[in-house]
Amino acid sequence: MPLSSPDQESISISRPKKYELVEQEYAKLQQAIKQYGDNASELMTKQKSEFLSSYKTFLDSTVKPEFLDLREEIEQKETQIATDERLTRCERERDWFKKEALYRDKVVEKMTAEKKEMQSRIDGLEQDKKFLTKQLELKRRTDDIGSQEEDGTTK
């Protein structure tokens, strides 16, 4: 390639033959570097693809089943927790109903005792009523007999 400047357009400097050899070797070196870069890129792409493929296989064969097992275990634990919470709530409700039933039993026993006492009073009052009714009846008869005798003697 001739060296020229704007002032010296027509003057060309001849280059030595070894310089052309250097340019040829330089071009070969540039070509080799380019080819090495292309080969390295292809190799990196191929290795990346192989790595991703083997990594996916590793994940599918080792990690994924373990992950699925852990997920299933978590679901089982969550179900167990929910069941335990329901069971605890049911036990609390059962205890409340048990206390309520015991309280109601005591109230019923108390009311039954009061009922028996009142029934006893009623029975006593009815006996008193019968007795007083008989006494009144006797008194009337006695008064009737006495008034008939007075009426009979006064007539």
mmCIF file of C-alpha atoms in Angstrom:
data_model
loop_
_atom_site.group_PDB
_atom_site.id
_atom_site.type_symbol
_atom_site.label_atom_id
_atom_site.label_comp_id
_atom_site.label_asym_id
_atom_site.label_seq_id
_atom_site.Cartn_x
_atom_site.Cartn_y
_atom_site.Cartn_z
ATOM 1 C CA MET A 1 0.000 0.000 0.000
ATOM 2 C CA PRO A 2 1.564 3.288 -1.004
ATOM 3 C CA LEU A 3 1.998 6.008 1.549
ATOM 4 C CA SER A 4 0.887 9.352 0.363
ATOM 5 C CA SER A 5 -0.066 12.679 1.711
ATOM 6 C CA PRO A 6 -2.210 15.315 0.117
ATOM 7 C CA ASP A 7 0.856 17.248 -1.017
ATOM 8 C CA GLN A 8 2.592 14.277 -2.456
ATOM 9 C CA GLU A 9 -0.103 12.449 -4.330
ATOM 10 C CA SER A 10 2.086 11.288 -7.140
ATOM 11 C CA ILE A 11 5.065 10.211 -5.084
ATOM 12 C CA SER A 12 4.939 6.653 -3.934
ATOM 13 C CA ILE A 13 7.362 4.938 -1.707
ATOM 14 C CA SER A 14 8.200 1.421 -2.531
ATOM 15 C CA ARG A 15 8.019 -0.990 0.264
ATOM 16 C CA PRO A 16 10.470 -3.676 0.898
ATOM 17 C CA LYS A 17 9.549 -7.248 0.104
ATOM 18 C CA LYS A 18 9.781 -8.318 3.757
ATOM 19 C CA TYR A 19 7.155 -5.741 4.603
ATOM 20 C CA GLU A 20 4.722 -7.541 2.283
ATOM 21 C CA LEU A 21 5.597 -10.760 4.055
ATOM 22 C CA VAL A 22 4.778 -9.101 7.367
ATOM 23 C CA GLU A 23 1.434 -7.926 5.980
ATOM 24 C CA GLN A 24 0.639 -11.422 4.758
ATOM 25 C CA GLU A 25 1.538 -12.944 8.122
ATOM 26 C CA TYR A 26 -0.456 -10.221 9.832
ATOM 27 C CA ALA A 27 -3.483 -11.033 7.642
ATOM 28 C CA LYS A 28 -3.055 -14.741 8.434
ATOM 29 C CA LEU A 29 -2.784 -13.915 12.116
ATOM 30 C CA GLN A 30 -5.947 -11.777 11.921
ATOM 31 C CA GLN A 31 -7.729 -14.617 10.122
ATOM 32 C CA ALA A 32 -6.534 -17.128 12.748
ATOM 33 C CA ILE A 33 -7.704 -14.825 15.575
ATOM 34 C CA LYS A 34 -11.093 -14.415 13.889
ATOM 35 C CA GLN A 35 -11.384 -18.161 13.339
ATOM 36 C CA TYR A 36 -10.305 -18.820 16.945
ATOM 37 C CA GLY A 37 -12.984 -16.343 18.166
ATOM 38 C CA ASP A 38 -15.641 -17.993 16.016
ATOM 39 C CA ASN A 39 -14.592 -21.461 17.180
ATOM 40 C CA ALA A 40 -14.550 -20.283 20.811
ATOM 41 C CA SER A 41 -18.054 -18.773 20.413
ATOM 42 C CA GLU A 42 -19.352 -21.979 18.849
ATOM 43 C CA LEU A 43 -17.714 -24.040 21.568
ATOM 44 C CA MET A 44 -19.126 -21.788 24.321
ATOM 45 C CA THR A 45 -22.616 -21.979 22.771
ATOM 46 C CA LYS A 46 -22.348 -25.767 22.519
ATOM 47 C CA GLN A 47 -21.044 -26.089 26.099
ATOM 48 C CA LYS A 48 -23.727 -23.738 27.382
ATOM 49 C CA SER A 49 -26.397 -25.807 25.627
ATOM 50 C CA GLU A 50 -24.951 -29.055 27.004
ATOM 51 C CA PHE A 51 -24.636 -27.557 30.501
ATOM 52 C CA LEU A 52 -28.237 -26.328 30.461
ATOM 53 C CA SER A 53 -29.415 -29.690 29.157
ATOM 54 C CA SER A 54 -27.526 -31.624 31.852
ATOM 55 C CA TYR A 55 -28.640 -29.102 34.514
ATOM 56 C CA LYS A 56 -32.279 -29.548 33.430
ATOM 57 C CA THR A 57 -31.821 -33.323 33.563
ATOM 58 C CA PHE A 58 -30.277 -33.001 37.035
ATOM 59 C CA LEU A 59 -33.174 -30.830 38.183
ATOM 60 C CA ASP A 60 -35.751 -33.211 36.715
ATOM 61 C CA SER A 61 -34.124 -36.324 38.128
ATOM 62 C CA THR A 62 -32.915 -35.107 41.522
ATOM 63 C CA VAL A 63 -34.275 -31.758 42.623
ATOM 64 C CA LYS A 64 -37.785 -31.877 41.178
ATOM 65 C CA PRO A 65 -38.823 -35.143 42.879
ATOM 66 C CA GLU A 66 -37.390 -33.890 46.155
ATOM 67 C CA PHE A 67 -39.182 -30.576 45.669
ATOM 68 C CA LEU A 68 -42.462 -32.388 44.928
ATOM 69 C CA ASP A 69 -41.977 -34.568 48.018
ATOM 70 C CA LEU A 70 -41.397 -31.482 50.139
ATOM 71 C CA ARG A 71 -44.445 -29.760 48.647
ATOM 72 C CA GLU A 72 -46.577 -32.836 49.426
ATOM 73 C CA GLU A 73 -45.183 -32.929 52.954
ATOM 74 C CA ILE A 74 -46.043 -29.241 53.392
ATOM 75 C CA GLU A 75 -49.587 -29.866 52.178
ATOM 76 C CA GLN A 76 -49.916 -32.780 54.607
ATOM 77 C CA LYS A 77 -48.622 -30.628 57.472
ATOM 78 C CA GLU A 78 -51.015 -27.806 56.551
ATOM 79 C CA THR A 79 -53.903 -30.275 56.446
ATOM 80 C CA GLN A 80 -52.804 -31.702 59.782
ATOM 81 C CA ILE A 81 -52.593 -28.203 61.290
ATOM 82 C CA ALA A 82 -56.051 -27.344 59.971
ATOM 83 C CA THR A 83 -57.392 -30.625 61.356
ATOM 84 C CA ASP A 84 -55.693 -29.978 64.692
ATOM 85 C CA GLU A 85 -57.195 -26.482 64.815
ATOM 86 C CA ARG A 86 -60.652 -27.875 64.026
ATOM 87 C CA LEU A 87 -60.160 -30.577 66.642
ATOM 88 C CA THR A 88 -59.082 -28.000 69.220
ATOM 89 C CA ARG A 89 -62.106 -25.831 68.409
ATOM 90 C CA CYS A 90 -64.404 -28.864 68.682
ATOM 91 C CA GLU A 91 -62.837 -29.822 72.017
ATOM 92 C CA ARG A 92 -63.397 -26.288 73.330
ATOM 93 C CA GLU A 93 -67.019 -26.416 72.183
ATOM 94 C CA ARG A 94 -67.425 -29.863 73.755
ATOM 95 C CA ASP A 95 -66.042 -28.568 77.062
ATOM 96 C CA TRP A 96 -68.416 -25.595 76.967
ATOM 97 C CA PHE A 97 -71.411 -27.847 76.256
ATOM 98 C CA LYS A 98 -70.308 -30.216 79.020
ATOM 99 C CA LYS A 99 -70.130 -27.349 81.534
ATOM 100 C CA GLU A 100 -73.474 -26.067 80.311
ATOM 101 C CA ALA A 101 -75.041 -29.532 80.652
ATOM 102 C CA LEU A 102 -73.681 -29.906 84.196
ATOM 103 C CA TYR A 103 -75.054 -26.473 85.097
ATOM 104 C CA ARG A 104 -78.435 -27.362 83.606
ATOM 105 C CA ASP A 105 -78.432 -30.673 85.507
ATOM 106 C CA LYS A 106 -77.906 -28.780 88.758
ATOM 107 C CA VAL A 107 -80.704 -26.374 87.869
ATOM 108 C CA VAL A 108 -83.015 -29.305 87.052
ATOM 109 C CA GLU A 109 -82.114 -31.052 90.335
ATOM 110 C CA LYS A 110 -82.814 -27.842 92.255
ATOM 111 C CA MET A 111 -86.128 -27.331 90.472
ATOM 112 C CA THR A 112 -87.078 -30.989 91.040
ATOM 113 C CA ALA A 113 -86.386 -30.577 94.750
ATOM 114 C CA GLU A 114 -88.460 -27.375 94.788
ATOM 115 C CA LYS A 115 -91.243 -29.180 92.900
ATOM 116 C CA LYS A 116 -91.280 -32.025 95.451
ATOM 117 C CA GLU A 117 -91.371 -29.496 98.289
ATOM 118 C CA MET A 118 -94.221 -27.584 96.645
ATOM 119 C CA GLN A 119 -96.081 -30.832 95.922
ATOM 120 C CA SER A 120 -95.672 -31.755 99.567
ATOM 121 C CA ARG A 121 -97.102 -28.356 100.584
ATOM 122 C CA ILE A 122 -99.965 -28.754 98.126
ATOM 123 C CA ASP A 123 -100.724 -32.209 99.503
ATOM 124 C CA GLY A 124 -100.651 -30.803 103.027
ATOM 125 C CA LEU A 125 -102.914 -27.924 102.064
ATOM 126 C CA GLU A 126 -105.343 -30.290 100.329
ATOM 127 C CA GLN A 127 -105.488 -32.461 103.458
ATOM 128 C CA ASP A 128 -106.082 -29.332 105.508
ATOM 129 C CA LYS A 129 -108.793 -28.305 103.040
ATOM 130 C CA LYS A 130 -110.479 -31.713 103.292
ATOM 131 C CA PHE A 131 -110.245 -31.620 107.066
ATOM 132 C CA LEU A 132 -111.623 -28.094 107.246
ATOM 133 C CA THR A 133 -114.339 -28.963 104.726
ATOM 134 C CA LYS A 134 -115.366 -31.924 106.897
ATOM 135 C CA GLN A 135 -115.262 -29.740 109.989
ATOM 136 C CA LEU A 136 -117.381 -27.124 108.238
ATOM 137 C CA GLU A 137 -119.788 -29.807 107.094
ATOM 138 C CA LEU A 138 -120.053 -31.151 110.617
ATOM 139 C CA LYS A 139 -120.537 -27.660 111.981
ATOM 140 C CA ARG A 140 -123.337 -27.003 109.491
ATOM 141 C CA ARG A 141 -125.018 -30.265 110.307
ATOM 142 C CA THR A 142 -124.678 -29.531 113.959
ATOM 143 C CA ASP A 143 -126.040 -26.041 113.421
ATOM 144 C CA ASP A 144 -128.830 -27.392 111.217
ATOM 145 C CA ILE A 145 -129.752 -30.013 113.778
ATOM 146 C CA GLY A 146 -129.577 -27.424 116.541
ATOM 147 C CA SER A 147 -131.707 -24.979 114.595
ATOM 148 C CA GLN A 148 -134.259 -27.718 113.775
ATOM 149 C CA GLU A 149 -134.465 -28.588 117.406
ATOM 150 C CA GLU A 150 -134.975 -24.957 118.285
ATOM 151 C CA ASP A 151 -137.541 -24.646 115.576
ATOM 152 C CA GLY A 152 -139.238 -27.803 116.773
ATOM 153 C CA THR A 153 -139.344 -26.672 120.363
ATOM 154 C CA THR A 154 -140.479 -23.231 119.584
ATOM 155 C CA LYS A 155 -143.317 -24.327 117.411
#
